Coordinates of C-alpha atoms in Angstrom, one line a residue:
M12 CA 0.0 0.0 0.0
S13 CA 1.6 3.2 -1.1
E14 CA 1.2 6.6 0.3
H15 CA 0.6 9.6 -1.9
R16 CA 1.8 12.8 -0.6
R17 CA 0.8 16.1 -2.0
K18 CA 2.7 19.4 -1.7
P19 CA 0.7 21.8 0.5
P20 CA -0.4 24.9 -1.5
Q21 CA 1.5 28.1 -0.9
P22 CA -0.3 30.7 1.1
Q23 CA -1.7 33.5 -1.0
G24 CA -0.5 36.3 1.1
G25 CA 3.0 35.2 2.2
G26 CA 6.1 33.3 1.4
R27 CA 9.1 34.1 -0.9
A28 CA 7.0 34.0 -4.1
A29 CA 4.7 36.5 -2.7
A30 CA 7.6 38.7 -1.7
R31 CA 9.0 38.5 -5.2
R32 CA 5.6 39.3 -6.7
G33 CA 5.4 42.3 -4.4
Q34 CA 8.8 43.5 -5.5
S35 CA 7.8 43.1 -9.2
A36 CA 4.6 45.0 -8.7
S37 CA 6.4 47.8 -6.8
S38 CA 9.0 48.1 -9.7
G39 CA 6.2 48.5 -12.3
R40 CA 6.8 45.1 -14.0
R41 CA 3.9 43.0 -15.2
A42 CA 4.0 39.3 -15.4
A43 CA 1.8 37.1 -17.6
P44 CA -0.2 34.4 -15.7
R45 CA 0.3 30.7 -16.3
G46 CA -1.2 29.6 -19.6
A47 CA -1.2 33.1 -21.0
T48 CA -1.7 33.4 -24.8
G49 CA -0.2 36.8 -25.1
S50 CA -3.5 38.8 -25.0
S51 CA -4.1 41.5 -22.5
S52 CA -7.3 39.9 -21.2
D53 CA -5.3 36.9 -20.1
S54 CA -2.8 38.9 -18.2
Y55 CA -4.9 41.0 -15.9
G56 CA -8.3 41.0 -14.4
A57 CA -10.9 43.8 -14.7
G58 CA -9.5 45.5 -11.7
G59 CA -5.9 45.0 -12.5
E60 CA -5.4 42.3 -9.8
E61 CA -2.5 39.9 -10.4
R62 CA -3.3 36.3 -10.8
P63 CA -1.5 33.6 -8.8
Y64 CA 1.6 32.0 -10.4
G65 CA 2.3 28.3 -10.6
G66 CA 6.0 28.3 -9.5
R67 CA 9.4 29.8 -9.7
A68 CA 10.0 29.0 -13.3
E69 CA 7.0 30.9 -14.5
V70 CA 8.0 33.9 -12.3
R71 CA 11.4 34.0 -14.0
R72 CA 9.9 33.7 -17.5
A73 CA 7.3 36.4 -16.8
A74 CA 10.1 38.7 -15.6
Q75 CA 12.1 38.1 -18.7
R76 CA 9.2 38.8 -21.0
S77 CA 8.2 41.9 -19.1
A78 CA 11.8 43.3 -19.5
G79 CA 11.6 42.9 -23.3
G80 CA 14.0 40.0 -23.5
R81 CA 12.5 37.9 -26.3
R82 CA 14.6 35.0 -27.2
R83 CA 14.4 33.0 -30.5
A84 CA 15.4 29.4 -30.2
A85 CA 17.8 28.4 -33.0
D86 CA 17.3 24.6 -32.6
G87 CA 14.0 24.2 -30.7
A88 CA 15.7 24.2 -27.3
G89 CA 14.3 27.6 -26.1
R90 CA 12.2 27.6 -23.0
G91 CA 8.7 28.9 -22.5
A92 CA 6.7 30.8 -25.0
G93 CA 9.9 32.0 -26.6
G94 CA 8.6 35.5 -27.3
S95 CA 6.3 36.6 -30.1
G96 CA 8.0 34.4 -32.7
G97 CA 8.2 31.2 -30.5
R98 CA 6.1 28.1 -30.6
R99 CA 5.0 26.9 -27.2
G100 CA 6.3 23.5 -26.2
G101 CA 4.2 22.8 -23.1
S102 CA 0.7 23.4 -22.1
G103 CA 0.7 22.5 -18.4
P104 CA 1.2 25.0 -15.6
S105 CA 4.7 23.7 -14.9
G106 CA 5.6 21.9 -18.1
P107 CA 9.0 22.2 -19.7
G108 CA 7.8 24.8 -22.2
R109 CA 10.4 24.1 -25.0
G110 CA 9.9 26.0 -28.2
R111 CA 11.5 27.0 -31.6
G112 CA 12.0 30.2 -33.6
R113 CA 11.6 30.4 -37.3
G114 CA 14.8 28.5 -38.2
P115 CA 14.9 25.4 -40.5
D116 CA 13.2 22.3 -39.2
P117 CA 15.8 19.6 -38.8
S118 CA 13.1 16.9 -38.8
R119 CA 12.3 17.7 -42.5
K120 CA 14.9 16.0 -44.8
R121 CA 15.6 17.7 -48.3
F122 CA 17.0 16.0 -51.3
I123 CA 19.4 18.9 -51.9
D124 CA 20.4 20.7 -48.8
Y125 CA 20.7 24.2 -50.3
P126 CA 20.4 26.8 -48.9
R127 CA 21.9 24.8 -46.0
A128 CA 19.7 24.0 -43.0
G129 CA 21.1 25.0 -39.6
K130 CA 23.3 27.7 -41.1
Y131 CA 22.8 31.5 -41.1
G132 CA 24.1 34.4 -43.0
A133 CA 26.6 33.8 -45.7
A134 CA 27.2 30.3 -44.4
R135 CA 23.7 29.2 -45.7
W136 CA 24.8 29.9 -49.3
V137 CA 28.2 28.1 -49.2
P138 CA 27.6 24.6 -50.7
S139 CA 28.8 21.6 -48.8
W140 CA 31.5 19.3 -50.2
K141 CA 28.8 16.6 -50.6
L142 CA 26.7 18.9 -52.8
V143 CA 29.8 20.0 -54.9
T144 CA 30.9 16.4 -55.3
G145 CA 27.4 15.2 -56.3
L146 CA 27.0 18.0 -58.9
F147 CA 30.5 17.2 -60.4
I148 CA 29.7 13.5 -60.7
G149 CA 26.3 14.4 -62.3
F150 CA 27.9 16.7 -64.8
I151 CA 30.5 14.2 -65.8
G152 CA 27.8 11.5 -66.1
S153 CA 25.7 13.8 -68.3
L154 CA 28.7 14.4 -70.6
V155 CA 29.4 10.7 -70.9
A156 CA 25.7 10.1 -71.7
V157 CA 25.6 12.8 -74.4
A158 CA 28.9 11.5 -75.9
G159 CA 27.5 8.0 -76.0
I160 CA 24.3 9.1 -77.6
G161 CA 26.2 11.2 -80.1
Y162 CA 28.6 8.5 -81.0
A163 CA 25.8 6.0 -81.5
M164 CA 23.8 8.4 -83.7
V165 CA 26.5 9.2 -86.3
S166 CA 27.7 7.0 -89.1
V167 CA 31.0 6.7 -90.9
P168 CA 31.0 8.8 -94.2
N169 CA 31.2 7.1 -97.6
V170 CA 34.0 8.6 -99.8
A171 CA 32.0 7.7 -102.9
Q172 CA 29.4 10.3 -101.9
T173 CA 31.8 13.2 -101.5
A174 CA 32.7 16.1 -103.8
K175 CA 29.2 16.4 -105.2
A176 CA 29.2 20.1 -106.2
Q177 CA 26.5 21.7 -108.3
N178 CA 26.8 24.0 -111.3
N179 CA 26.6 27.7 -111.1
V180 CA 24.4 29.2 -113.8
Y181 CA 25.3 32.6 -115.2
Y182 CA 22.8 34.8 -117.1
W183 CA 23.1 37.7 -119.6
S184 CA 21.5 41.0 -118.8
D185 CA 18.4 40.0 -120.8
G186 CA 17.9 36.9 -118.6
S187 CA 19.1 34.3 -121.2
Q188 CA 21.6 31.7 -120.0
M189 CA 25.3 32.5 -120.6
V190 CA 26.9 29.3 -119.3
A191 CA 26.5 26.7 -116.5
T192 CA 29.8 25.8 -114.9
G193 CA 31.6 25.2 -111.7
G194 CA 30.1 22.0 -110.6
E195 CA 31.7 19.5 -112.9
T196 CA 32.6 16.3 -111.1
N197 CA 36.3 16.3 -111.9
R198 CA 37.2 13.3 -109.7
Q199 CA 38.2 9.7 -109.9
I200 CA 38.6 7.5 -106.8
I201 CA 41.8 5.4 -106.7
N202 CA 43.2 2.9 -104.3
L203 CA 45.9 3.7 -101.8
S204 CA 48.3 1.5 -103.9
Q205 CA 47.8 4.0 -106.8
I206 CA 48.8 7.0 -104.7
P207 CA 52.6 7.5 -104.5
Q208 CA 54.2 7.1 -101.0
A209 CA 55.7 10.5 -101.5
M210 CA 52.2 12.0 -101.7
R211 CA 51.0 10.3 -98.6
Y212 CA 54.0 11.4 -96.6
A213 CA 53.9 14.9 -98.0
V214 CA 50.4 15.4 -96.6
I215 CA 51.2 13.7 -93.3
S216 CA 54.4 15.7 -92.8
Q217 CA 52.7 19.0 -93.6
E218 CA 49.2 18.4 -92.1
N219 CA 49.4 15.8 -89.3
K220 CA 52.7 14.2 -88.5
T221 CA 51.1 12.1 -85.7
F222 CA 48.4 10.7 -88.1
Y223 CA 49.3 7.0 -87.6
T224 CA 49.4 7.3 -83.8
D225 CA 46.7 9.9 -82.8
S226 CA 43.0 9.2 -82.0
G227 CA 41.8 11.2 -85.0
I228 CA 41.0 14.4 -83.2
D229 CA 42.9 17.4 -81.8
P230 CA 41.3 18.5 -78.5
K231 CA 43.2 21.9 -78.5
G232 CA 42.2 22.6 -82.1
I233 CA 38.6 21.7 -81.4
A234 CA 38.4 23.9 -78.4
R235 CA 39.9 26.8 -80.3
A236 CA 37.5 26.3 -83.2
V237 CA 34.4 26.1 -81.0
F238 CA 35.5 29.2 -79.0
N239 CA 36.1 31.2 -82.2
M240 CA 32.6 30.3 -83.5
A241 CA 30.9 31.0 -80.2
T242 CA 32.6 34.4 -80.0
G243 CA 32.0 35.3 -83.6
G244 CA 35.7 34.9 -84.5
Q245 CA 37.2 33.4 -87.6
T246 CA 36.1 29.8 -88.1
Q247 CA 38.6 27.0 -88.4
G248 CA 38.5 23.6 -89.9
G249 CA 39.6 20.3 -88.5
S250 CA 43.4 20.1 -87.7
T251 CA 43.9 16.3 -88.1
I252 CA 43.7 14.4 -91.4
T253 CA 40.8 12.4 -90.0
Q254 CA 38.9 15.6 -89.1
Q255 CA 39.6 17.1 -92.5
Y256 CA 38.4 14.0 -94.2
V257 CA 35.2 14.1 -92.3
K258 CA 34.7 17.7 -93.2
N259 CA 35.3 17.0 -96.9
A260 CA 32.9 14.1 -96.8
R261 CA 30.1 16.4 -95.6
L262 CA 29.8 18.8 -98.5
D263 CA 26.0 18.7 -98.0
D264 CA 26.4 20.6 -94.8
Q265 CA 29.2 23.3 -94.8
S266 CA 27.6 25.6 -92.2
Q267 CA 29.9 26.9 -89.5
T268 CA 27.9 26.2 -86.4
I269 CA 28.8 24.7 -83.0
S270 CA 26.3 21.9 -83.4
R271 CA 27.8 20.9 -86.8
K272 CA 31.3 21.1 -85.2
F273 CA 30.3 18.7 -82.4
K274 CA 28.7 16.3 -84.9
E275 CA 32.0 16.3 -86.8
I276 CA 33.8 15.5 -83.6
F277 CA 31.7 12.4 -83.0
I278 CA 32.1 11.3 -86.6
S279 CA 35.9 11.8 -86.4
I280 CA 36.0 9.8 -83.2
K281 CA 34.0 7.0 -84.7
V282 CA 36.1 7.0 -87.9
G283 CA 39.3 7.0 -85.8
T284 CA 38.2 4.0 -83.8
S285 CA 36.5 1.9 -86.6
V286 CA 38.3 2.7 -89.9
P287 CA 42.0 1.7 -90.6
K288 CA 44.4 4.6 -90.9
D289 CA 45.4 3.8 -94.5
E290 CA 41.7 3.8 -95.5
I291 CA 41.2 7.2 -93.9
L292 CA 44.3 8.6 -95.7
A293 CA 43.1 7.3 -99.0
G294 CA 39.7 8.7 -98.4
Y295 CA 41.1 12.2 -97.6
L296 CA 43.4 12.3 -100.6
N297 CA 40.5 11.1 -102.8
S298 CA 38.0 13.8 -101.5
A299 CA 40.2 16.8 -100.9
Y300 CA 39.9 19.9 -103.2
Y301 CA 43.1 20.8 -105.0
G302 CA 41.8 23.8 -107.1
R303 CA 41.0 23.9 -110.8
G304 CA 37.8 22.0 -110.1
A305 CA 39.8 18.9 -109.2
Y306 CA 38.5 16.8 -106.3
G307 CA 40.9 14.0 -105.4
I308 CA 44.6 13.3 -106.1
Q309 CA 43.9 11.7 -109.5
A310 CA 42.0 14.6 -110.8
A311 CA 44.6 17.0 -109.4
A312 CA 47.4 15.2 -111.1
R313 CA 45.6 15.5 -114.4
A314 CA 44.6 19.1 -113.9
Y315 CA 48.1 20.3 -113.1
F316 CA 50.5 17.8 -114.8
D317 CA 48.3 15.8 -117.2
K318 CA 49.5 12.5 -115.8
D319 CA 48.2 9.8 -113.5
A320 CA 48.8 10.2 -109.8
I321 CA 51.0 7.1 -109.5
K322 CA 53.5 8.9 -111.8
L323 CA 53.9 12.0 -109.6
N324 CA 57.5 12.6 -108.4
P325 CA 58.2 13.9 -104.8
G326 CA 58.5 17.5 -106.0
E327 CA 55.1 17.4 -107.7
C328 CA 53.6 15.7 -104.6
A329 CA 54.9 18.4 -102.3
F330 CA 53.5 21.0 -104.8
L331 CA 50.0 19.4 -104.7
A332 CA 50.2 19.2 -100.9
A333 CA 50.6 23.0 -101.0
M334 CA 47.4 23.3 -103.1
L335 CA 45.5 21.8 -100.1
K336 CA 46.2 25.0 -98.2
G337 CA 44.0 26.8 -100.7
A338 CA 44.6 26.8 -104.4
T339 CA 43.3 30.4 -104.7
Y340 CA 46.6 31.6 -103.2
Y341 CA 49.0 28.8 -104.4
D342 CA 48.0 28.0 -108.0
P343 CA 50.9 29.5 -110.1
A344 CA 48.4 30.6 -112.7
G345 CA 46.9 33.1 -110.2
A346 CA 43.4 33.7 -109.2
T347 CA 42.9 37.5 -109.3
S348 CA 39.2 36.9 -110.1
L349 CA 38.7 35.6 -106.6
D350 CA 41.2 37.9 -104.8
P351 CA 43.3 40.7 -106.4
A352 CA 46.1 39.7 -104.1
A353 CA 46.3 36.2 -105.7
T354 CA 48.4 37.3 -108.6
P355 CA 50.5 34.7 -110.6
E356 CA 53.7 36.2 -109.1
A357 CA 52.5 36.2 -105.5
N358 CA 51.0 32.7 -105.9
R359 CA 54.2 31.2 -107.4
R360 CA 56.2 32.7 -104.5
R361 CA 53.9 31.2 -101.9
A362 CA 53.7 27.9 -103.6
L363 CA 57.5 27.5 -103.8
L364 CA 57.9 28.4 -100.2
Q365 CA 55.2 25.9 -99.1
M366 CA 56.6 23.2 -101.4
Q367 CA 60.1 23.6 -100.0
D368 CA 58.8 23.6 -96.4
T369 CA 57.0 20.3 -97.1
L370 CA 60.1 18.6 -98.6
D371 CA 62.2 19.7 -95.6
K372 CA 59.7 18.3 -93.2
M373 CA 59.6 15.0 -95.1
V374 CA 63.4 14.8 -94.7
Q375 CA 63.1 15.8 -91.0
Y376 CA 60.6 13.1 -90.2
G377 CA 62.5 10.4 -92.1
H378 CA 60.1 10.1 -95.1
L379 CA 62.5 11.3 -97.8
E380 CA 66.3 11.1 -98.4
Q381 CA 68.2 14.4 -98.5
S382 CA 69.8 13.4 -101.8
V383 CA 66.3 13.0 -103.4
R384 CA 65.0 16.2 -101.8
A385 CA 67.9 18.2 -103.2
Q386 CA 66.6 17.5 -106.8
Y387 CA 63.4 19.6 -106.2
T388 CA 64.3 23.3 -105.6
K389 CA 62.0 24.9 -108.2
L390 CA 58.3 24.8 -108.9
P391 CA 57.3 22.0 -111.3
A392 CA 56.0 23.0 -114.7
V393 CA 52.2 23.1 -114.7
Q394 CA 49.8 23.2 -117.6
N395 CA 47.1 25.7 -118.6
P396 CA 44.5 25.9 -115.9
R397 CA 41.4 26.1 -118.2
S398 CA 40.1 22.8 -119.5
N399 CA 36.4 23.6 -119.8
T400 CA 35.7 24.5 -123.4
R401 CA 32.5 26.2 -122.4
L402 CA 34.7 28.9 -120.9
S403 CA 36.5 29.7 -124.2
G404 CA 36.5 33.0 -125.9
Q405 CA 35.2 35.9 -123.7
I406 CA 32.9 33.7 -121.5
G407 CA 35.7 32.6 -119.2
Y408 CA 36.7 36.3 -118.6
L409 CA 33.1 37.2 -117.9
V410 CA 32.6 34.4 -115.4
D411 CA 35.8 35.3 -113.7
L412 CA 34.7 38.9 -113.4
A413 CA 31.3 38.0 -112.0
N414 CA 33.0 35.6 -109.5
S415 CA 35.4 38.3 -108.5
Y416 CA 32.6 40.7 -107.7
L417 CA 30.7 38.2 -105.7
V418 CA 33.6 37.2 -103.5
T419 CA 35.2 40.6 -103.0
H420 CA 31.8 42.0 -102.0
S421 CA 31.0 39.1 -99.8
D422 CA 29.9 41.5 -97.0
Q423 CA 27.0 42.3 -99.3
T424 CA 26.5 39.2 -101.4
H425 CA 27.3 36.7 -98.5
I426 CA 29.1 34.5 -101.1
T427 CA 32.5 33.2 -100.1
A428 CA 35.0 31.4 -102.4
S429 CA 34.0 28.1 -100.7
K430 CA 30.3 28.6 -101.3
L431 CA 31.0 29.6 -104.9
Q432 CA 32.9 26.3 -105.4
Q433 CA 30.0 24.3 -104.0
G434 CA 27.8 25.7 -106.7
G435 CA 24.0 25.8 -107.0
L436 CA 23.9 29.5 -107.5
S437 CA 22.0 31.5 -110.2
I438 CA 24.1 34.5 -111.0
Y439 CA 22.5 37.4 -113.0
T440 CA 25.0 39.7 -114.6
T441 CA 24.9 43.1 -116.4
F442 CA 26.8 41.8 -119.4
D443 CA 25.1 42.5 -122.8
K444 CA 25.8 39.6 -125.2
K445 CA 25.5 41.8 -128.3
K446 CA 27.9 44.4 -126.9
V447 CA 30.4 41.7 -126.0
D448 CA 30.3 40.4 -129.5
K449 CA 30.7 43.9 -131.0
L450 CA 33.6 44.8 -128.7
E451 CA 35.4 41.6 -129.7
A452 CA 34.8 42.3 -133.4
A453 CA 36.2 45.8 -132.9
V454 CA 39.4 44.5 -131.3
Q455 CA 39.8 42.0 -134.1
K456 CA 39.5 44.7 -136.7
V457 CA 42.1 46.9 -135.0
R458 CA 44.4 43.9 -134.5
K459 CA 44.2 42.9 -138.2
A460 CA 44.8 46.5 -139.4
N461 CA 47.7 47.3 -137.2
I462 CA 49.4 44.2 -135.7
D463 CA 51.6 41.9 -137.7
P464 CA 54.1 39.7 -135.8
K465 CA 55.5 38.3 -138.9
K466 CA 56.5 41.7 -140.3
R467 CA 57.5 43.2 -137.0
P468 CA 58.3 40.4 -134.6
E469 CA 60.2 42.6 -132.1
T470 CA 57.3 45.1 -131.6
D471 CA 54.1 43.2 -132.5
T472 CA 54.7 39.6 -131.1
Y473 CA 53.6 40.4 -127.6
V474 CA 51.0 43.0 -128.2
Q475 CA 47.8 42.4 -126.1
F476 CA 44.4 44.0 -126.1
G477 CA 42.0 44.7 -123.3
G478 CA 38.8 46.8 -123.1
A479 CA 35.6 47.4 -121.2
S480 CA 32.3 49.1 -122.0
V481 CA 30.6 50.7 -119.0
D482 CA 27.2 52.4 -118.7
P483 CA 28.1 55.9 -117.5
A484 CA 24.6 56.3 -115.9
T485 CA 24.8 53.3 -113.6
G486 CA 28.4 52.1 -113.7
A487 CA 27.2 48.7 -114.9
I488 CA 29.8 46.8 -116.9
K489 CA 28.1 45.9 -120.2
A490 CA 31.0 44.2 -122.1
I491 CA 34.7 43.4 -121.7
Y492 CA 37.5 42.1 -123.9
G493 CA 39.9 40.2 -121.7
G494 CA 42.1 38.6 -124.3
E495 CA 42.3 36.3 -127.3
D496 CA 40.7 33.3 -125.5
A497 CA 40.1 32.6 -121.8
T498 CA 41.3 28.9 -122.3
K499 CA 44.6 30.1 -123.9
H500 CA 45.4 33.4 -122.3
F501 CA 44.0 33.3 -118.8
T502 CA 45.0 36.7 -117.6
D503 CA 42.0 39.1 -117.9
N504 CA 43.4 42.2 -119.7
A505 CA 40.2 44.0 -118.9
D506 CA 40.7 43.6 -115.2
S507 CA 43.6 44.7 -113.0
T508 CA 46.8 43.9 -114.8
G509 CA 49.1 46.6 -113.6
A510 CA 49.5 48.0 -117.2
Q511 CA 49.5 51.7 -117.7
V512 CA 46.4 53.1 -119.4
G513 CA 48.4 55.6 -121.4
S514 CA 46.4 57.9 -123.6
T515 CA 43.1 56.6 -122.5
F516 CA 43.5 58.8 -119.4
K517 CA 43.4 62.0 -121.4
P518 CA 39.5 62.3 -121.3
F519 CA 39.8 62.8 -117.5
V520 CA 42.1 65.8 -118.1
L521 CA 39.6 67.3 -120.5
A522 CA 36.7 66.6 -118.2
A523 CA 38.5 68.4 -115.3
A524 CA 39.4 71.3 -117.6
M525 CA 35.7 71.7 -118.7
Q526 CA 34.4 71.3 -115.2
D527 CA 36.9 73.4 -113.2
G528 CA 38.6 75.6 -115.8
V529 CA 42.3 76.6 -115.9
R530 CA 44.0 78.8 -113.3
N531 CA 44.7 82.5 -113.8
P532 CA 48.4 82.9 -114.3
D533 CA 48.4 86.0 -112.0
G534 CA 46.4 84.3 -109.2
P535 CA 47.3 81.9 -106.4
A536 CA 47.5 78.2 -107.0
S537 CA 44.4 77.6 -104.9
Q538 CA 42.2 80.2 -106.5
P539 CA 38.4 79.4 -106.4
Q540 CA 36.6 78.0 -109.4
D541 CA 34.8 81.2 -110.2
E542 CA 38.1 83.0 -110.8
R543 CA 39.2 80.4 -113.4
T544 CA 38.9 80.5 -117.1
Q545 CA 36.5 77.9 -118.7
V546 CA 37.9 75.5 -121.3
S547 CA 36.0 74.0 -124.2
P548 CA 37.0 71.4 -126.8
K549 CA 37.8 74.3 -129.1
S550 CA 40.4 75.8 -126.8
L551 CA 43.9 75.9 -128.4
Y552 CA 47.0 74.3 -127.0
S553 CA 50.5 73.6 -128.4
G554 CA 51.1 70.2 -130.0
K555 CA 54.8 70.8 -130.3
N556 CA 57.1 67.8 -129.8
K557 CA 59.5 68.1 -126.9
L558 CA 57.4 70.9 -125.4
K559 CA 58.8 72.6 -122.3
I560 CA 56.1 72.1 -119.7
M561 CA 55.2 75.2 -117.7
E562 CA 53.6 75.7 -114.3
Y563 CA 50.2 77.4 -114.4
N564 CA 52.0 80.7 -113.6
K565 CA 54.2 80.3 -116.7
T566 CA 57.3 79.3 -114.8
V567 CA 59.2 76.2 -116.2
W568 CA 58.3 73.0 -114.2
K569 CA 61.3 71.3 -112.6
N570 CA 61.6 68.1 -110.6
E571 CA 63.2 67.7 -107.2
K572 CA 66.6 67.5 -109.0
G573 CA 66.0 70.8 -110.8
E574 CA 65.5 69.1 -114.1
E575 CA 63.1 70.5 -116.7
W576 CA 60.4 68.3 -118.3
L577 CA 60.3 68.1 -122.1
Q578 CA 57.1 66.3 -123.3
T579 CA 57.4 64.1 -126.4
N580 CA 54.7 63.0 -128.8
D581 CA 54.1 59.6 -130.3
G582 CA 56.7 59.2 -133.1
N583 CA 58.5 62.4 -131.9
E584 CA 56.4 64.5 -134.2
S585 CA 54.9 67.9 -133.7
V586 CA 51.2 68.2 -134.4
G587 CA 49.4 71.5 -135.3
N588 CA 50.0 74.6 -137.3
P589 CA 53.6 75.9 -137.2
P590 CA 55.4 77.9 -135.9
D591 CA 53.7 77.5 -132.5
Y592 CA 51.8 74.3 -133.5
K593 CA 48.4 75.4 -132.0
I594 CA 45.7 72.7 -132.1
D595 CA 42.3 72.6 -130.5
L596 CA 41.7 70.0 -127.7
R597 CA 39.2 68.0 -129.7
E598 CA 41.7 67.4 -132.5
A599 CA 44.4 66.8 -129.9
M600 CA 42.2 64.1 -128.3
R601 CA 41.5 62.5 -131.7
L602 CA 45.2 62.4 -132.6
S603 CA 46.3 61.7 -129.0
V604 CA 48.7 64.6 -128.7
N605 CA 50.6 64.2 -125.5
S606 CA 52.2 67.7 -125.2
A607 CA 48.8 69.5 -125.4
Y608 CA 47.2 67.4 -122.7
V609 CA 50.2 67.3 -120.3
Q610 CA 50.3 71.2 -120.4
L611 CA 46.5 71.3 -120.0
G612 CA 46.8 69.1 -116.9
M613 CA 49.3 71.5 -115.3
D614 CA 47.0 74.5 -116.0
V615 CA 44.0 72.9 -114.5
G616 CA 45.9 71.3 -111.6
L617 CA 46.8 67.7 -111.3
D618 CA 44.7 67.4 -108.1
K619 CA 41.7 68.4 -110.1
V620 CA 42.5 65.8 -112.8
K621 CA 42.9 63.1 -110.1
Q622 CA 39.5 64.1 -108.6
A623 CA 37.8 63.9 -112.0
A624 CA 39.1 60.3 -112.3
L625 CA 37.9 59.4 -108.8
D626 CA 34.5 60.9 -109.5
A627 CA 34.2 58.8 -112.6
G628 CA 34.7 55.6 -110.4
I629 CA 38.4 55.0 -110.9
L630 CA 39.9 53.3 -107.8
K631 CA 42.3 55.5 -105.9
S632 CA 44.6 52.5 -105.4
S633 CA 45.0 52.2 -109.1
L634 CA 46.2 55.8 -109.7
A635 CA 49.8 56.8 -109.9
S636 CA 51.2 59.8 -108.0
A637 CA 49.8 63.2 -109.1
S638 CA 53.0 65.0 -108.4
F639 CA 54.4 64.8 -112.0
P640 CA 53.2 66.2 -115.3
S641 CA 53.2 62.7 -116.8
F642 CA 50.1 61.9 -114.5
S643 CA 47.9 63.4 -117.3

């Protein structure tokens, strides 16, 4: 039988608790009664009488609350009501009263602990090592999964389906077709045994010396190419032979995009792991573009040397390896129609340097004996670059001129040399077929009447003709005469050749004189136009041979050495009426009298003559210095 004892109740009016309550009341502090909810009605009665407390603990908590000391429990271990933001832990008069503030609930588990529970301030946003490790593993896993999917989705290219370019179709100004060209399939696939060893090692030595040992891709080159494309920089092709072969085999998609580059990477990896190296090398040499419309080594050997590939010597192989760098800038015949900088002289110089560098590398890597290499110090002789008979006569020159415009104005036309070679374009020109035929007939008439190499071999053998007909209202080129035949003489004499225009520049002198007038001999050199004397085709000038050229103020012109200028005429003959040989400017133009027009240019001012030429559309870069009387 057990005995239950109960603690006797504290007297209401006495004891230590009552004393403390009295002290609290006398100091003006208010304490909330047991079980208070925080409302004023729970704290005091109608008359303001304090309610009895349940024990010492509650007295202390009431005193803390009334002093404004609100505590927020960080981990649920706070006692009592915990202030206005706490959650009560007990409901009994003398319960433990544990509560929590608004911090994270440790009982709730999150898949990703971020922001971190139990941390405050900046520490909440610093990821844990577990989170960082998990994210890294997930990222690597994603890359592996993407690579696996990409590898599985791509297929190995078929070399027989490469180099399928389309024709470009060119049209006359009336809309009728001029010619369809540019997409001829000049290619023949041959076995590796039919490709000389020298050709294989020339390409390997120059392009990819680790070809037989690498995985088929160049990570650094790939990263560089992707970065350049992503930032809008210059695009780059694959740097290994395997990557270049894959690029050549995908002529149907030549867009420079990151997605295409990644697809090529997967294809290159698959080719590198599943195709023998010799087969890759043969595929590359059979699909690469060597210029002159030639795809593959067999077509290139025929286009440049008119022989089969197997008969190429080491020098010719090193030369063709240079063509892979871009035949526009290495073909000895030149390609000024695609770029004015690709002149025959500049191309020959570049091709020789590249060929010699390839031969040196072949020796360095043990693919060629030094004694053999020493035999090839000059460029091999190459044949005429034009083989398409549809480009004979003036057609080849017209096509070259149209191509030149498209490529040199690529910022407007969006046509690059590579896109032009792929073909499939419809190109409408300003060329007038009737005027082209008439210009050609006019040249033939002048040639027949004035040129005879048999009678005058020293002077007439190397005479060439060139001409152009331009619409002065629009600047449109209507006709050109580039030479005897584009398949025989492949330099376009109607385009930039570096030859002086001679007397055909005199109309600009007359135009400047009629527009600006001649300067007053008594006035300053920079006198305004309204103080000048107008000139007409009937104005008289001296046609005397060896005429002493004067400044506009009638002083004798002298060069920097103090030498006078005596202007001669064609045939050293004076033209006009003696003794002063005066002749009007119209007649002087018809007879091409040099002395009259050189003096006219000095009177007008050579700066005005130059400006007249520029206003007519002449390129500033094509003009000589306007500091000498001969400029006229």
